[in-house]
Short mmCIF file of C-alpha atoms and ligand atoms in Angstrom, two decimals:
data_model
loop_
_atom_site.label_atom_id
_atom_site.label_comp_id
_atom_site.label_asym_id
_atom_site.label_seq_id
_atom_site.Cartn_x
_atom_site.Cartn_y
_atom_site.Cartn_z
CA MET A 80 58.41 28.90 85.07
CA SER A 81 61.76 30.65 83.43
CA GLY A 82 64.72 31.88 84.83
CA GLY A 83 66.37 28.93 86.35
CA ARG A 84 69.89 27.69 85.43
CA LEU A 85 71.92 25.05 86.21
CA PHE A 86 75.86 24.89 86.67
CA VAL A 87 77.82 21.57 86.46
CA ILE A 88 80.74 22.55 88.49
CA GLY A 89 84.25 21.00 88.69
CA LEU A 90 85.72 21.26 92.26
CA GLY A 91 89.02 20.18 91.22
CA PRO A 92 90.90 17.44 92.79
CA GLY A 93 90.31 18.65 96.65
CA ASP A 94 92.70 21.70 97.52
CA LEU A 95 90.46 24.82 97.25
CA ALA A 96 93.31 26.63 95.89
CA LEU A 97 92.68 24.30 92.72
CA LEU A 98 89.04 25.52 92.07
CA THR A 99 89.14 27.90 89.64
CA PRO A 100 87.55 31.44 90.14
CA GLU A 101 84.84 30.58 87.72
CA ALA A 102 83.72 27.48 89.57
CA GLN A 103 83.94 29.41 92.60
CA ALA A 104 81.67 32.37 91.29
CA ALA A 105 78.87 29.61 90.02
CA LEU A 106 78.90 28.08 93.45
CA ASP A 107 78.20 31.64 95.10
CA HIS A 108 75.55 32.02 92.44
CA CYS A 109 73.57 28.58 93.33
CA THR A 110 70.57 28.18 95.80
CA ASP A 111 70.98 24.76 95.69
CA LEU A 112 74.05 22.18 95.19
CA PHE A 113 73.58 18.71 94.68
CA GLY A 114 76.56 16.18 94.74
CA TYR A 115 78.11 12.87 96.09
CA LEU A 116 78.35 13.06 99.87
CA PRO A 117 82.13 13.57 100.12
CA TYR A 118 82.19 16.45 97.66
CA ILE A 119 79.11 18.17 98.99
CA GLU A 120 81.04 17.90 102.48
CA ARG A 121 84.11 19.94 101.28
CA LEU A 122 82.01 22.93 100.28
CA PRO A 123 81.73 25.46 103.22
CA GLU A 124 77.87 25.76 104.40
CA ARG A 125 76.73 29.40 103.16
CA PRO A 126 72.96 30.90 104.43
CA GLY A 127 70.78 30.85 101.23
CA THR A 128 72.40 27.78 99.52
CA ARG A 129 70.77 24.28 100.18
CA HIS A 130 73.03 21.36 100.32
CA HIS A 131 71.69 17.84 98.49
CA ALA A 132 74.05 15.25 99.12
CA SER A 133 73.62 11.98 97.91
CA ASP A 134 75.39 8.38 97.49
CA ASN A 135 77.62 7.74 94.70
CA ARG A 136 75.50 5.31 92.21
CA GLU A 137 72.62 7.30 92.24
CA GLU A 138 74.00 9.89 89.46
CA LEU A 139 71.00 9.82 87.12
CA ASP A 140 68.47 10.30 89.83
CA ARG A 141 70.74 13.33 91.11
CA ALA A 142 70.71 14.94 87.98
CA ARG A 143 67.06 14.76 87.34
CA ALA A 144 66.42 16.19 90.71
CA ALA A 145 68.70 18.92 89.95
CA LEU A 146 67.26 19.84 86.56
CA THR A 147 63.80 19.53 88.22
CA LEU A 148 64.38 22.44 90.40
CA ALA A 149 66.25 24.48 87.64
CA ALA A 150 63.20 24.01 85.38
CA GLU A 151 61.11 25.57 88.56
CA GLY A 152 63.04 28.84 88.39
CA GLN A 153 65.96 27.74 90.71
CA MET A 154 69.71 28.49 90.60
CA VAL A 155 71.34 25.07 90.82
CA GLY A 156 74.79 23.76 90.90
CA VAL A 157 75.96 19.87 90.39
CA VAL A 158 79.50 19.47 91.66
CA SER A 159 81.83 16.90 90.47
CA GLY A 160 85.51 16.40 91.71
CA GLY A 161 87.83 17.35 89.66
CA ASP A 162 86.36 18.16 86.07
CA PRO A 163 82.60 17.09 85.87
CA GLY A 164 82.96 15.79 82.19
CA VAL A 165 85.65 13.38 83.31
CA PHE A 166 84.06 9.98 84.79
CA ALA A 167 81.60 12.45 86.41
CA MET A 168 78.05 14.28 86.65
CA ALA A 169 78.23 16.13 83.35
CA SER A 170 77.30 13.29 81.24
CA ALA A 171 74.35 12.28 83.53
CA VAL A 172 73.06 15.68 83.54
CA PHE A 173 72.99 15.31 79.60
CA GLU A 174 71.70 11.63 79.35
CA ALA A 175 68.78 12.96 81.91
CA ILE A 176 68.36 15.75 79.46
CA GLU A 177 68.15 13.64 76.40
CA SER A 178 65.34 11.34 77.68
CA GLY A 179 63.47 14.04 79.93
CA PRO A 180 60.68 16.53 79.58
CA ALA A 181 61.24 18.91 76.33
CA ALA A 182 61.26 21.96 78.82
CA TRP A 183 64.93 20.47 80.11
CA ARG A 184 66.09 21.23 76.88
CA ALA A 185 65.56 24.79 76.81
CA LEU A 186 67.23 25.02 80.30
CA GLU A 187 70.24 27.22 80.58
CA VAL A 188 73.03 24.93 81.37
CA THR A 189 76.65 25.65 81.91
CA VAL A 190 79.43 23.13 82.35
CA ILE A 191 82.54 24.83 84.16
CA PRO A 192 85.44 22.86 83.88
CA GLY A 193 87.83 21.69 86.83
CA ILE A 194 91.18 20.61 87.08
CA SER A 195 90.93 16.39 86.78
CA ALA A 196 92.92 14.30 89.04
CA MET A 197 95.04 13.14 85.82
CA LEU A 198 96.48 16.62 85.66
CA ALA A 199 97.07 16.95 89.38
CA ALA A 200 98.82 13.73 89.81
CA ALA A 201 100.89 13.95 86.66
CA ALA A 202 102.14 17.60 87.74
CA ARG A 203 103.44 16.14 91.18
CA VAL A 204 105.94 13.75 89.13
CA GLY A 205 106.87 15.95 86.29
CA ALA A 206 105.45 15.53 82.84
CA PRO A 207 104.41 12.02 82.01
CA LEU A 208 101.46 13.13 80.07
CA GLY A 209 103.46 15.45 77.99
CA HIS A 210 103.19 13.62 75.03
CA ASP A 211 100.09 11.42 73.62
CA PHE A 212 97.93 9.74 76.45
CA ALA A 213 95.02 7.99 76.70
CA VAL A 214 92.52 7.87 79.95
CA VAL A 215 90.83 4.65 80.96
CA SER A 216 88.07 4.13 83.68
CA LEU A 217 88.73 0.68 85.23
CA SER A 218 84.92 0.60 86.71
CA ASP A 219 83.20 -2.05 85.16
CA ASN A 220 79.75 -0.93 86.48
CA LEU A 221 78.71 0.61 83.30
CA LYS A 222 80.91 -1.19 80.95
CA PRO A 223 81.81 -4.88 80.25
CA TRP A 224 85.33 -5.93 81.66
CA PRO A 225 86.38 -7.46 78.52
CA LEU A 226 86.40 -3.90 76.88
CA VAL A 227 88.24 -2.28 79.42
CA LEU A 228 91.12 -4.56 78.62
CA GLU A 229 90.76 -4.03 75.02
CA ARG A 230 91.20 -0.57 75.23
CA LEU A 231 94.03 -0.94 77.60
CA GLY A 232 95.65 -3.01 75.36
CA ALA A 233 95.11 -1.25 72.33
CA ALA A 234 96.20 1.73 73.89
CA ALA A 235 99.36 0.45 75.54
CA SER A 236 100.22 -1.21 72.04
CA ALA A 237 99.91 1.93 70.29
CA GLY A 238 102.55 3.73 72.77
CA PHE A 239 99.83 5.77 74.58
CA ALA A 240 100.54 6.55 78.35
CA LEU A 241 97.81 5.99 80.44
CA ALA A 242 95.74 7.60 83.14
CA LEU A 243 93.68 5.31 85.17
CA TYR A 244 90.79 6.26 86.91
CA ASN A 245 88.75 4.28 89.41
CA PRO A 246 91.01 1.78 89.96
CA ILE A 247 89.69 -0.05 92.69
CA SER A 248 86.91 0.03 95.37
CA ARG A 249 85.45 -2.61 97.88
CA ALA A 250 82.95 -4.20 95.15
CA ARG A 251 85.80 -3.92 92.52
CA PRO A 252 88.74 -5.47 94.22
CA TRP A 253 90.61 -7.51 91.53
CA GLN A 254 90.11 -5.17 88.31
CA LEU A 255 93.28 -3.14 88.94
CA GLY A 256 95.47 -6.30 89.46
CA ALA A 257 94.23 -7.81 86.33
CA ALA A 258 94.55 -4.63 84.19
CA LEU A 259 98.32 -4.61 85.54
CA ASP A 260 99.01 -8.41 84.75
CA HIS A 261 97.62 -7.58 81.20
CA LEU A 262 99.81 -4.38 80.76
CA ARG A 263 102.82 -6.34 81.57
CA GLY A 264 102.24 -8.77 78.90
CA ILE A 265 102.64 -5.42 76.60
CA LEU A 266 105.03 -2.84 78.24
CA PRO A 267 108.38 -3.39 79.55
CA ALA A 268 109.14 -4.16 83.21
CA GLU A 269 110.89 -0.82 83.98
CA THR A 270 107.55 1.33 82.43
CA PRO A 271 107.20 3.69 85.21
CA VAL A 272 104.06 3.43 87.25
CA VAL A 273 102.71 6.15 89.59
CA PHE A 274 100.26 5.72 92.40
CA ALA A 275 98.90 9.16 93.20
CA THR A 276 96.29 8.90 95.78
CA ALA A 277 94.42 12.06 97.27
CA VAL A 278 96.31 14.58 95.57
CA SER A 279 96.36 17.86 96.71
CA ARG A 280 94.62 16.73 99.86
CA PRO A 281 96.04 16.56 103.63
CA ASP A 282 96.78 12.93 103.15
CA GLU A 283 98.15 12.89 99.80
CA ARG A 284 100.58 10.10 98.98
CA ILE A 285 102.66 9.47 95.48
CA GLU A 286 104.54 6.78 94.76
CA ILE A 287 106.65 5.81 91.62
CA VAL A 288 107.29 2.04 90.84
CA THR A 289 108.01 0.17 87.60
CA LEU A 290 105.28 -1.78 86.03
CA ALA A 291 107.12 -4.96 87.46
CA GLU A 292 106.74 -3.91 90.98
CA ALA A 293 103.13 -2.47 90.54
CA GLU A 294 100.78 -4.04 93.29
CA PRO A 295 97.10 -3.15 93.32
CA LEU A 296 97.66 -3.00 97.32
CA ARG A 297 99.08 0.56 96.51
CA ALA A 298 95.94 2.06 95.33
CA ASP A 299 92.57 3.00 96.87
CA MET A 300 89.69 4.75 95.83
CA ARG A 301 91.02 7.96 95.73
CA THR A 302 93.95 6.82 93.49
CA LEU A 303 94.82 7.77 90.08
CA VAL A 304 97.30 5.41 88.41
CA LEU A 305 99.73 6.75 85.52
CA ILE A 306 101.72 4.15 83.63
CA GLY A 307 104.24 5.55 81.47
CA THR A 308 105.43 4.02 77.96
CA ALA A 309 108.89 2.69 76.77
CA GLU A 310 109.51 6.42 75.92
CA THR A 311 109.03 7.85 79.58
CA ARG A 312 112.38 9.10 80.94
CA ARG A 313 112.74 8.86 84.71
CA ILE A 314 115.48 11.45 86.12
CA ALA A 315 116.75 9.67 89.80
CA ARG A 316 117.49 12.50 92.44
CA GLY A 317 118.98 10.82 95.16
CA GLU A 318 117.91 9.85 98.27
CA GLY A 319 114.90 11.60 99.91
CA ARG A 320 113.90 13.40 96.88
CA ARG A 321 111.17 12.12 94.31
CA ASP A 322 112.31 11.03 90.90
CA TRP A 323 110.74 12.99 87.92
CA LEU A 324 109.31 11.48 85.16
CA TYR A 325 108.56 12.97 81.88
CA ALA A 326 107.48 12.49 78.20
CA PRO A 327 110.22 13.57 75.94
CA ARG A 328 108.64 15.82 73.35
CA LYS A 329 110.14 13.97 70.43
CA VAL A 330 109.04 10.32 69.35
CA SER A 331 110.75 8.25 67.07
CA ALA A 332 108.36 6.03 64.59
N1 LIG B 60 85.91 13.99 87.78
C1 LIG B 60 86.85 13.30 88.39
C2 LIG B 60 86.98 11.79 88.25
C3 LIG B 60 85.94 11.05 89.27
S1 LIG B 60 86.03 9.53 89.01
C4 LIG B 60 88.04 14.12 88.01
O1 LIG B 60 88.19 14.65 86.97
O2 LIG B 60 89.47 14.12 88.57
C5 LIG B 60 86.86 9.41 90.78
C6 LIG B 60 88.17 9.07 90.43
O3 LIG B 60 89.02 9.69 90.48
C7 LIG B 60 88.90 7.81 91.76
O4 LIG B 60 88.49 6.81 92.10
C8 LIG B 60 90.49 8.59 91.25
O5 LIG B 60 90.80 7.49 90.69
C9 LIG B 60 90.37 9.61 90.57
N2 LIG B 60 90.69 10.82 91.56
C10 LIG B 60 89.55 11.65 91.87
N3 LIG B 60 90.26 12.99 92.92
C11 LIG B 60 91.65 12.15 93.01
C12 LIG B 60 92.69 12.97 93.66
N4 LIG B 60 92.79 13.92 94.55
N5 LIG B 60 93.96 12.18 93.64
C13 LIG B 60 93.86 11.20 93.05
N6 LIG B 60 93.02 10.40 92.11
C14 LIG B 60 91.79 11.24 92.27
#
């Protein structure tokens, strides 16, 4: 059967004001929406759209179920928080397509970008990612931990600011502490660190500390950690006002 389509949709960091009109239009088109339960729950129920919520660790199964329905002719959406291409469902969908039946390659698949957590978090504190930066997931579910440390060290040594996703979870309690210790061996103690939790959601919390003060306890599963560089500027604004951080446009050798 033909006529089915698959949309891989980025929902942004939480607030529906940060969902793009393109993403909203795709959601409105879909007969079936697949996603991790908390993301699916955020979407208003609509008559004519079936919601298929699943657990976080079932990404490949979820992608296959969505592709199967799309191949049967349905309009199917797979949703991710933030951007679907950043540590999210788009990779799982293409993995499934590559290893799946030939018919899946002929399907019309559209990836709809979203505002990723790092962009929403950076905006809250100014412009800490205004120059070169690297993005690393601290999750060692799908890659070895020594590789995480190697990449962090290489990026920090080369002067990249860092955006760290998946900093901590119940199953991964020690990784963030180990990562911060590793970075303390490379970067100055005063390097600014931002813990941005649940950005754009009602319980948003933003903290700016120094690398010396940075403790894993400040983070949970909904936290994006930004690490500045030796060049990051901090503008103090006085009592009751959050400081600004920014990456200067000009970097010396
Ligand atoms: N595709 C998503 C990232 C999924 S990985 C994106 O582009 O944003 C999940 C991680 O994203 C979380 O552990 C956290 O580090 C980060 N994250 C997602 N939403 C967030 C939010 N609203 N505030 C802060 N961090 C968030």
